[in-house]
Tab-separated table of C-alpha atoms and ligand atoms in Angstrom:
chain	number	residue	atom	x	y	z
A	10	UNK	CA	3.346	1.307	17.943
A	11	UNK	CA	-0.304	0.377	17.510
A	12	UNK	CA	-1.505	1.492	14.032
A	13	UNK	CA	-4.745	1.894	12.900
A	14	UNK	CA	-7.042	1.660	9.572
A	15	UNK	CA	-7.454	4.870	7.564
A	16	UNK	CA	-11.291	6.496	8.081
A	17	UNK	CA	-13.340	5.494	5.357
A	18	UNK	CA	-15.409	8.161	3.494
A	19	UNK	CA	-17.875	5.996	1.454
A	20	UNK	CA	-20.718	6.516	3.782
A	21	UNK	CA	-20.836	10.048	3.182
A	22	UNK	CA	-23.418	10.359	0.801
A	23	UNK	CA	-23.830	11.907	-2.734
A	24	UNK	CA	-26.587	14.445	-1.586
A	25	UNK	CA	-24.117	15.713	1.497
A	26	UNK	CA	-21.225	16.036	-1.495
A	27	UNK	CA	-23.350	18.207	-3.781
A	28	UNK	CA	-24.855	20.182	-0.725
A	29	UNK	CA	-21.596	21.028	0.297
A	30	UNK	CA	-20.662	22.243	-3.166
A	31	UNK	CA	-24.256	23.987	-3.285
A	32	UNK	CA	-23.106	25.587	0.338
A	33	UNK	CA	-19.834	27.023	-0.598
A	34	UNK	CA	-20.947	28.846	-4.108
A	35	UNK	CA	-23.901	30.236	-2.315
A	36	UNK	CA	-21.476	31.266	0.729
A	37	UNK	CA	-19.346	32.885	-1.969
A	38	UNK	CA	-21.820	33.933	-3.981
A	39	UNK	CA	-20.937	32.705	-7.275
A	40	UNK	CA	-22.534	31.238	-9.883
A	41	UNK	CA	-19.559	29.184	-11.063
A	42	UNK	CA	-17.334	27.285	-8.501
A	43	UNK	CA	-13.877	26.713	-8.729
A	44	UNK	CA	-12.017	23.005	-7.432
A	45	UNK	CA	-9.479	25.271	-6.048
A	46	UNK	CA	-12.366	27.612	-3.978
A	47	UNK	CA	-14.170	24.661	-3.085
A	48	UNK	CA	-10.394	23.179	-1.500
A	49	UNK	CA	-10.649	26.702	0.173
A	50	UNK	CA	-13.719	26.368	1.487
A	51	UNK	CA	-15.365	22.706	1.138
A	52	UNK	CA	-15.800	20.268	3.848
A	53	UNK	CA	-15.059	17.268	1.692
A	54	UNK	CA	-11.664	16.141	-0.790
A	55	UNK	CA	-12.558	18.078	-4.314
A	56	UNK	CA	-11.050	15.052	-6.151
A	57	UNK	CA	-13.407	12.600	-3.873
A	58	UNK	CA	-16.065	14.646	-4.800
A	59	UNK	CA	-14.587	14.581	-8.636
A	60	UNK	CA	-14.146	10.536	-8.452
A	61	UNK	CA	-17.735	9.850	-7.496
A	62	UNK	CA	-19.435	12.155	-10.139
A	63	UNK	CA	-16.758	11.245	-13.036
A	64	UNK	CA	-15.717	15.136	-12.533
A	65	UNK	CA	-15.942	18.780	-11.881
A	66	UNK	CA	-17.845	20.131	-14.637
A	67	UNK	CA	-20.352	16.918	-13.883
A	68	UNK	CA	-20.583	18.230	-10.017
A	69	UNK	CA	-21.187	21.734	-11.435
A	70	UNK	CA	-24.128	20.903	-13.297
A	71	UNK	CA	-25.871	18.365	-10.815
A	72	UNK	CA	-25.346	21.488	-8.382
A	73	UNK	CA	-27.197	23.373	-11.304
A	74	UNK	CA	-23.966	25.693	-11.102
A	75	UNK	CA	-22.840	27.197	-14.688
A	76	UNK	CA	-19.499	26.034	-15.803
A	77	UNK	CA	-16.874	28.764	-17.076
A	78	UNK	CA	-14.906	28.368	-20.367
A	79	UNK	CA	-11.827	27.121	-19.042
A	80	UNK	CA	-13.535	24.024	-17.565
A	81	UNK	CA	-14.830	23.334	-20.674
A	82	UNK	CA	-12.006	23.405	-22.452
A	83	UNK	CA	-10.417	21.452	-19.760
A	84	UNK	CA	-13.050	18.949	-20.284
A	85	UNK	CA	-12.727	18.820	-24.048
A	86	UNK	CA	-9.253	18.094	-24.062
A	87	UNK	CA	-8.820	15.885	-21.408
A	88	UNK	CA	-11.758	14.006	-23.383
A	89	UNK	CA	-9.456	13.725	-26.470
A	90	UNK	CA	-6.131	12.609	-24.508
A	91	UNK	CA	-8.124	10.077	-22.975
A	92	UNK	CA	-9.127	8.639	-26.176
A	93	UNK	CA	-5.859	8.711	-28.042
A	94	UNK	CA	-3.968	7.076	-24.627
A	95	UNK	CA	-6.093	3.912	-24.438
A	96	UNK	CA	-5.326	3.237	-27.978
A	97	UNK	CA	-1.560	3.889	-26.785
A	98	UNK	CA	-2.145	1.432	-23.464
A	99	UNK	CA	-4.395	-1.467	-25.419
A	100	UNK	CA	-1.408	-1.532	-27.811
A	101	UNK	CA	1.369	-1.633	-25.220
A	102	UNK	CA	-0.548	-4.209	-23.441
A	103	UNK	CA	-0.823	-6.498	-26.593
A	104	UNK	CA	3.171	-5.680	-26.965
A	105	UNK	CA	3.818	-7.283	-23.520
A	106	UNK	CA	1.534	-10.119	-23.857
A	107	UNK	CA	3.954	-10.904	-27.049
A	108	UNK	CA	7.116	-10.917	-24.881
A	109	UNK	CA	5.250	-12.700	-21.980
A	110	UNK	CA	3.954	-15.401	-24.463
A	111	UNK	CA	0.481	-15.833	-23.169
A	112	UNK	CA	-2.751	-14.329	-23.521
A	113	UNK	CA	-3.373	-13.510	-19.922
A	114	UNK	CA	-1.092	-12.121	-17.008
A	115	UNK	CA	-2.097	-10.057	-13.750
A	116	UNK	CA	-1.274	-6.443	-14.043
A	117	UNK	CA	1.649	-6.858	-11.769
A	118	UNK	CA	3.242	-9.104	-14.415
A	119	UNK	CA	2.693	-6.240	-16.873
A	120	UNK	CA	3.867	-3.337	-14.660
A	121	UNK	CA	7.456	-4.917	-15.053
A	122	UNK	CA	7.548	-5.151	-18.728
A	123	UNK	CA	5.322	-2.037	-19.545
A	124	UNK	CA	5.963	1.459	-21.078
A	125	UNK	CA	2.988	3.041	-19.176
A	126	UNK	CA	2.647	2.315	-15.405
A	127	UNK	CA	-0.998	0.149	-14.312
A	128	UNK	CA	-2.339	2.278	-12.199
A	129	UNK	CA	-2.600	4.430	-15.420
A	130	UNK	CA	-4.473	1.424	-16.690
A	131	UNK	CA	-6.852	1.502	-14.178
A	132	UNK	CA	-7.844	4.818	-14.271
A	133	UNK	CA	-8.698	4.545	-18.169
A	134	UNK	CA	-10.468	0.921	-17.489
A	135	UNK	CA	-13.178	-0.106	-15.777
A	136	UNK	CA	-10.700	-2.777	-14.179
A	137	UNK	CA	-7.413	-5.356	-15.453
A	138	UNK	CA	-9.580	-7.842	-16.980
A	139	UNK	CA	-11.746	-4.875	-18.304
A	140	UNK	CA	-8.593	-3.935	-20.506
A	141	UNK	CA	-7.411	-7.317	-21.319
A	142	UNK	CA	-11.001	-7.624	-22.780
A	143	UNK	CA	-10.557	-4.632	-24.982
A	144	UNK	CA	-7.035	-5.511	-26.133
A	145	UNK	CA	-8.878	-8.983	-27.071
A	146	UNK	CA	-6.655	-11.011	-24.661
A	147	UNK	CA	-8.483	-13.488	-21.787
A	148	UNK	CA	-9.327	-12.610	-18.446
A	149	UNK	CA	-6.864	-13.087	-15.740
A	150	UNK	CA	-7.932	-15.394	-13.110
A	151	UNK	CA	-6.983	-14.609	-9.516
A	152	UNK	CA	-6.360	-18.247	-7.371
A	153	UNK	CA	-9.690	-18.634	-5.742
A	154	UNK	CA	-9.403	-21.985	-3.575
A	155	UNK	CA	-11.223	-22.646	-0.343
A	156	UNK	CA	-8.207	-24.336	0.929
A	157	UNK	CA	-6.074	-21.452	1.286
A	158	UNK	CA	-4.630	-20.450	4.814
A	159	UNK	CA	-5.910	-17.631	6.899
A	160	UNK	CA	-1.801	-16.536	7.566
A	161	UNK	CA	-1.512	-16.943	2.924
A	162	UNK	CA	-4.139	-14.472	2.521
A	163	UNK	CA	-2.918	-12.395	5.954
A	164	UNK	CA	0.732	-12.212	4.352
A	165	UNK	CA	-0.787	-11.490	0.855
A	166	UNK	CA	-2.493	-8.216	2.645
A	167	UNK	CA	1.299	-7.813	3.924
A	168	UNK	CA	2.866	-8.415	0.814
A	169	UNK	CA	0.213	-5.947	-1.052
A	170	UNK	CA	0.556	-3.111	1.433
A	171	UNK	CA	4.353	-3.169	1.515
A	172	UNK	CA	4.164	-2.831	-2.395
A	173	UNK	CA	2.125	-0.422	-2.729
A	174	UNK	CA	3.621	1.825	0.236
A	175	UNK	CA	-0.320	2.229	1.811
A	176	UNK	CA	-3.185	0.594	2.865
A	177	UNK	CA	-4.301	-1.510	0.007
A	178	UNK	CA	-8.000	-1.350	-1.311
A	179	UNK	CA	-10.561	-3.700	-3.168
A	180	UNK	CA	-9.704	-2.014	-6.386
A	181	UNK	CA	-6.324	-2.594	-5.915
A	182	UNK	CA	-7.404	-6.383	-5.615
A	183	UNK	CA	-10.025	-6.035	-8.517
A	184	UNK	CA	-6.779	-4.546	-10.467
A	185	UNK	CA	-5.177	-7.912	-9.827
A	186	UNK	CA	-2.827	-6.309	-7.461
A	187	UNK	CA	-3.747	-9.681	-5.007
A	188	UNK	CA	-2.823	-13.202	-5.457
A	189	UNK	CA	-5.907	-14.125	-4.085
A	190	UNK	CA	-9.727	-12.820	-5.080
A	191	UNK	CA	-11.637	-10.750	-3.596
A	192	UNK	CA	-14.586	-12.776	-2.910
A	193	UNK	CA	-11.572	-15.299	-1.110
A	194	UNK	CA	-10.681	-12.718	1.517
A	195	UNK	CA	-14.558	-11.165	1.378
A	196	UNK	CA	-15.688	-15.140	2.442
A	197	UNK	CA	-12.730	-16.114	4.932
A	198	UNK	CA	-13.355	-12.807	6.947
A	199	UNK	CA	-16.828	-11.429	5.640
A	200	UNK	CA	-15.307	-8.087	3.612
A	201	UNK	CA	-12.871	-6.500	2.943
A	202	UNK	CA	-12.713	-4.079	5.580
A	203	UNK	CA	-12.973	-6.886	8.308
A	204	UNK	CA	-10.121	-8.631	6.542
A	205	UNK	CA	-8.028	-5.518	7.100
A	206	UNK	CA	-9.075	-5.461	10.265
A	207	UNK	CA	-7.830	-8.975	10.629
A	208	UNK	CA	-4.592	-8.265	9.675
A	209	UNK	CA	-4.443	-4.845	11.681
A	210	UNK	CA	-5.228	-7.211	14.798
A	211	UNK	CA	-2.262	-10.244	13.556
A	212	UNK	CA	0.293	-7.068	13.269
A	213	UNK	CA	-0.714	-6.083	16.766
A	214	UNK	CA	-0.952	-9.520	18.709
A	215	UNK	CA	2.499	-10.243	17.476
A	216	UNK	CA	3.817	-6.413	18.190
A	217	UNK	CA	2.229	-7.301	22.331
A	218	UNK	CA	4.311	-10.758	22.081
A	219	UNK	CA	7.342	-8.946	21.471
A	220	UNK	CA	7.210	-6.084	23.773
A	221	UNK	CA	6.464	-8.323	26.584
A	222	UNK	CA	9.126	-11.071	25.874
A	223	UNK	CA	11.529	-7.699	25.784
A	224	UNK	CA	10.199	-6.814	28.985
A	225	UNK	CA	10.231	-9.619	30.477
A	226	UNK	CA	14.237	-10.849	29.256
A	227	UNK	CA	15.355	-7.407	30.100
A	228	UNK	CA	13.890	-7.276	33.784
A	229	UNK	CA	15.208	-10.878	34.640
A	230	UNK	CA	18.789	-10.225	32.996
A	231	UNK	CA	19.221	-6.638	35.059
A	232	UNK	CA	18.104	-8.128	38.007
A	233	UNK	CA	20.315	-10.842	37.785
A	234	UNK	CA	23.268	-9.941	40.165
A	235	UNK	CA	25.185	-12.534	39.106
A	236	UNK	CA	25.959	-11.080	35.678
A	237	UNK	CA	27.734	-7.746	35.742
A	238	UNK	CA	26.055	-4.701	34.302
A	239	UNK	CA	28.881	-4.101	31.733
A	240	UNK	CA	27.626	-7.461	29.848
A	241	UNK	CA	24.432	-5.682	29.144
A	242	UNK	CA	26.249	-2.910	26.682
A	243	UNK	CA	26.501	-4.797	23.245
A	244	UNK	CA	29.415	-2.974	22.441
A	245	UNK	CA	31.118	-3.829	24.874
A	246	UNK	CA	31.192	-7.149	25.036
A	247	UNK	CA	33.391	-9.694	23.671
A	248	UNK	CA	32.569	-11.491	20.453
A	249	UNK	CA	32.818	-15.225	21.955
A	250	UNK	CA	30.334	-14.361	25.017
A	251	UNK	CA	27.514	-12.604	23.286
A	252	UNK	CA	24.224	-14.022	24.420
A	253	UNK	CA	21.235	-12.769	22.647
A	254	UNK	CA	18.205	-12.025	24.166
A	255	UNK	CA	16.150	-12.138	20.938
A	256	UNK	CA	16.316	-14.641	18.174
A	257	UNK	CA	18.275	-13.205	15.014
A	258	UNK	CA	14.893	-13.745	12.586
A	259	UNK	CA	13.185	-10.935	11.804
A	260	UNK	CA	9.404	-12.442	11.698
A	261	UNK	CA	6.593	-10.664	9.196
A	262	UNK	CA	5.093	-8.804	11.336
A	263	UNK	CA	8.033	-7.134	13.396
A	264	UNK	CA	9.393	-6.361	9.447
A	265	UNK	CA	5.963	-5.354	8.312
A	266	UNK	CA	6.150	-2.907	11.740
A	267	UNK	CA	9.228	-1.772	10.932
A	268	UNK	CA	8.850	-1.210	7.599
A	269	UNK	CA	5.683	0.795	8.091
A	270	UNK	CA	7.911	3.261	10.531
A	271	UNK	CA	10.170	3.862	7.935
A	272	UNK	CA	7.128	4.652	5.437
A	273	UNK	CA	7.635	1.341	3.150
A	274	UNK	CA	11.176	3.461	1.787
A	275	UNK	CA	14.808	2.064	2.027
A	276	UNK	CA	16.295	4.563	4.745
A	277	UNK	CA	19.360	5.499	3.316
A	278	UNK	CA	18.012	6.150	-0.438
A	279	UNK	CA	14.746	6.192	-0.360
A	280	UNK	CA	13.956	4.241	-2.877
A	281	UNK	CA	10.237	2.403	-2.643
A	282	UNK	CA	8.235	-0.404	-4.502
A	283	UNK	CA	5.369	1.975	-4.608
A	284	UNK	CA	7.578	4.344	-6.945
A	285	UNK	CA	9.669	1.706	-8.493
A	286	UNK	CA	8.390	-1.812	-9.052
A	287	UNK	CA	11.829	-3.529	-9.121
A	288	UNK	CA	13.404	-1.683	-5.869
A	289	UNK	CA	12.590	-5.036	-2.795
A	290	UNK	CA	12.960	-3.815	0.584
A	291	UNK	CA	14.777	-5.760	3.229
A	292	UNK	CA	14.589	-5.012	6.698
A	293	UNK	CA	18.426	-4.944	8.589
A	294	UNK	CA	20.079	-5.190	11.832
A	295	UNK	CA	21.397	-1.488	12.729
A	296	UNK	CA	23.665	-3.526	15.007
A	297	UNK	CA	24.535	-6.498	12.883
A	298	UNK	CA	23.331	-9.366	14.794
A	299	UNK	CA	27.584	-10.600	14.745
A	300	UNK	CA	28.010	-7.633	17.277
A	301	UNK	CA	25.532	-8.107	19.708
A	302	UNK	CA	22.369	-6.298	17.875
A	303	UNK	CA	19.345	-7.733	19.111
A	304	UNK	CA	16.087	-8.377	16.716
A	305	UNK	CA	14.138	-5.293	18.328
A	306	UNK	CA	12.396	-2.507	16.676
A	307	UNK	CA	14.865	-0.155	17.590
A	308	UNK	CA	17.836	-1.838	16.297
A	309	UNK	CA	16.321	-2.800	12.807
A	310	UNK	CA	15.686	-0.317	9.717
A	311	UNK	CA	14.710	-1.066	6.263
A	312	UNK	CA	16.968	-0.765	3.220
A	313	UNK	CA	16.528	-1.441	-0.339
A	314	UNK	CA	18.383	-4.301	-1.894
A	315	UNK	CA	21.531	-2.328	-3.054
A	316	UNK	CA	21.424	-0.243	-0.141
A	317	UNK	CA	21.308	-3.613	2.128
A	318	UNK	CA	24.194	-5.149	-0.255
A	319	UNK	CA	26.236	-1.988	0.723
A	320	UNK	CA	26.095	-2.266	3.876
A	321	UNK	CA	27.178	-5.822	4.312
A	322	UNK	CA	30.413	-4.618	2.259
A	323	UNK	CA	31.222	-2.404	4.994
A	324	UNK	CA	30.905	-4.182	7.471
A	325	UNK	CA	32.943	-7.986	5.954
B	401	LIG	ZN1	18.469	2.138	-0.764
């Protein structure tokens, strides 16, 4: 159940991008390049390529490749929603900062009191405090102490990924997604990257604990003779002799495991944080832990607050 970091793509660089859009007109021979013939035939993500030169029609003419009319107009009009939406986002921002009662707030703060969502923010903005700037409000400051614990800014990283269903990234930290600042995690591990790679080794160090404590409980208990084999069934056994071979907590990083199985969703109605910043997911006892379930990865699932709320109904 070891996971892993996602491959990074930043090293490519933006010569090998353009060549390879270069490579596929000429391999078509074309003289204008569609996204969707490049996706056909690139080597590379089109919107990758897109994010790093601002956008197609940009990519077309560093490639010295002509651009046809519908890109343009693309272009055009995308240029003019653009405009008209920050006005739309400053304003709403200003409107929350009313109902908040302060002048500065992270953009998680907003994201529960907004019209638009942040991430729609961010894309207009150079970053949060960028927009704040521009809606003439103060800059939000992230908590930036040296005396913060390693496990704080380890559970942040938890906290961060779990929200946002995926890996996080340093603009979701520079879009105040984090707690904590960037240069805090960038000094206690030296990057970014090596702080994920912190946390990717904390998940799996506790993950090794577990499997060999199961091991280890489950060899000495079966080759116990003194206690009959029928005891080892859950269901079977009597309420008022249940001995647990776990303990009933469910620590971060077993719940950060399981909830990264069950792709950061609630299992029975797949509701996520990522989609819906109010849904909190809880991680549950298949077994309830009153009938013998044991705190293992294959007894535990994660539900969503009303989902979890259900199930204890059912079950009183
Ligand atoms: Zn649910």
């Amino acid at each position: 159940m070891e996971f892993k970091l996602n491959e990074y793509h930043h090293n490519i660089s933006d010569k090998d991008l353009l060549n390879d859009v270069a490579r596929v007109a000429k391999a078509l021979n074309k003289a204008n390049l569609t996204k969707v013939e490049y996706t056909q035939n690139g080597q590379y993500g089109v919107e990758t390529i897109c994010r790093r030169f601002g956008s197609w029609l940009k990519v077309l003419k560093l490639c010295k490749l002509e651009s046809n009319q519908f890109q343009l107009a693309a272009a055009s009009s995308s240029h003019l929603y653009t405009s008209i939406s920050n006005l739309f986002l400053l304003d709403d921002i200003i409107r929350v900062s009313k109902i908040l009662g302060k002048e500065s707030f992270s953009s998680r703060e907003y994201n529960d009191l907004a019209k638009y969502s942040s991430s729609t923010v961010f894309k207009r903005f150079k970053s949060w405090n960028d927009a704040l700037d521009k809606a003439g409000l103060q800059p939000y400051k992230q908590i930036s102490e040296k005396r913060i614990e390693t496990v704080s800014l380890l559970e942040e990283i938890e906290r961060m990924w779990i929200t946002l269903g995926r890996q996080p990234t340093v603009s979701d930290i520079k879009n105040g997604y984090s707690k904590y600042a960037l240069n805090t995690f960038s000094r206690r591990f030296g990057g970014w990257r090596n702080a994920l790679e912190a946390f990717v080794v904390w998940i799996n160090d506790e993950q090794n604990d577990i499997q060999a404590m199961e091991s280890k409980t489950d060899q000495s208990v079966e080759d116990d003779p003194l206690i009959p084999k029928k005891d080892l069934v859950p269901q079977d056994t009597p309420l008022s002799i249940i001995k647990h071979k776990t303990k009933r907590d469910i620590n971060l990083r077993l719940r950060f495991l399981v909830m990264k199985r069950d792709n950061f969703k609630c299992c029975v109605c797949g509701a996520s944080p990522a989609k819906d910043s109010e849904v909190e997911l809880h991680v549950d006892h298949i077994i309830p832990w009153s009938k013998g379930g044991e705190t293992v990865i294959g007894n535990l699932q994660t539900l969503c607050s009303k989902c979890n709320l259900g199930k204890s109904d059912l079950i009183e």
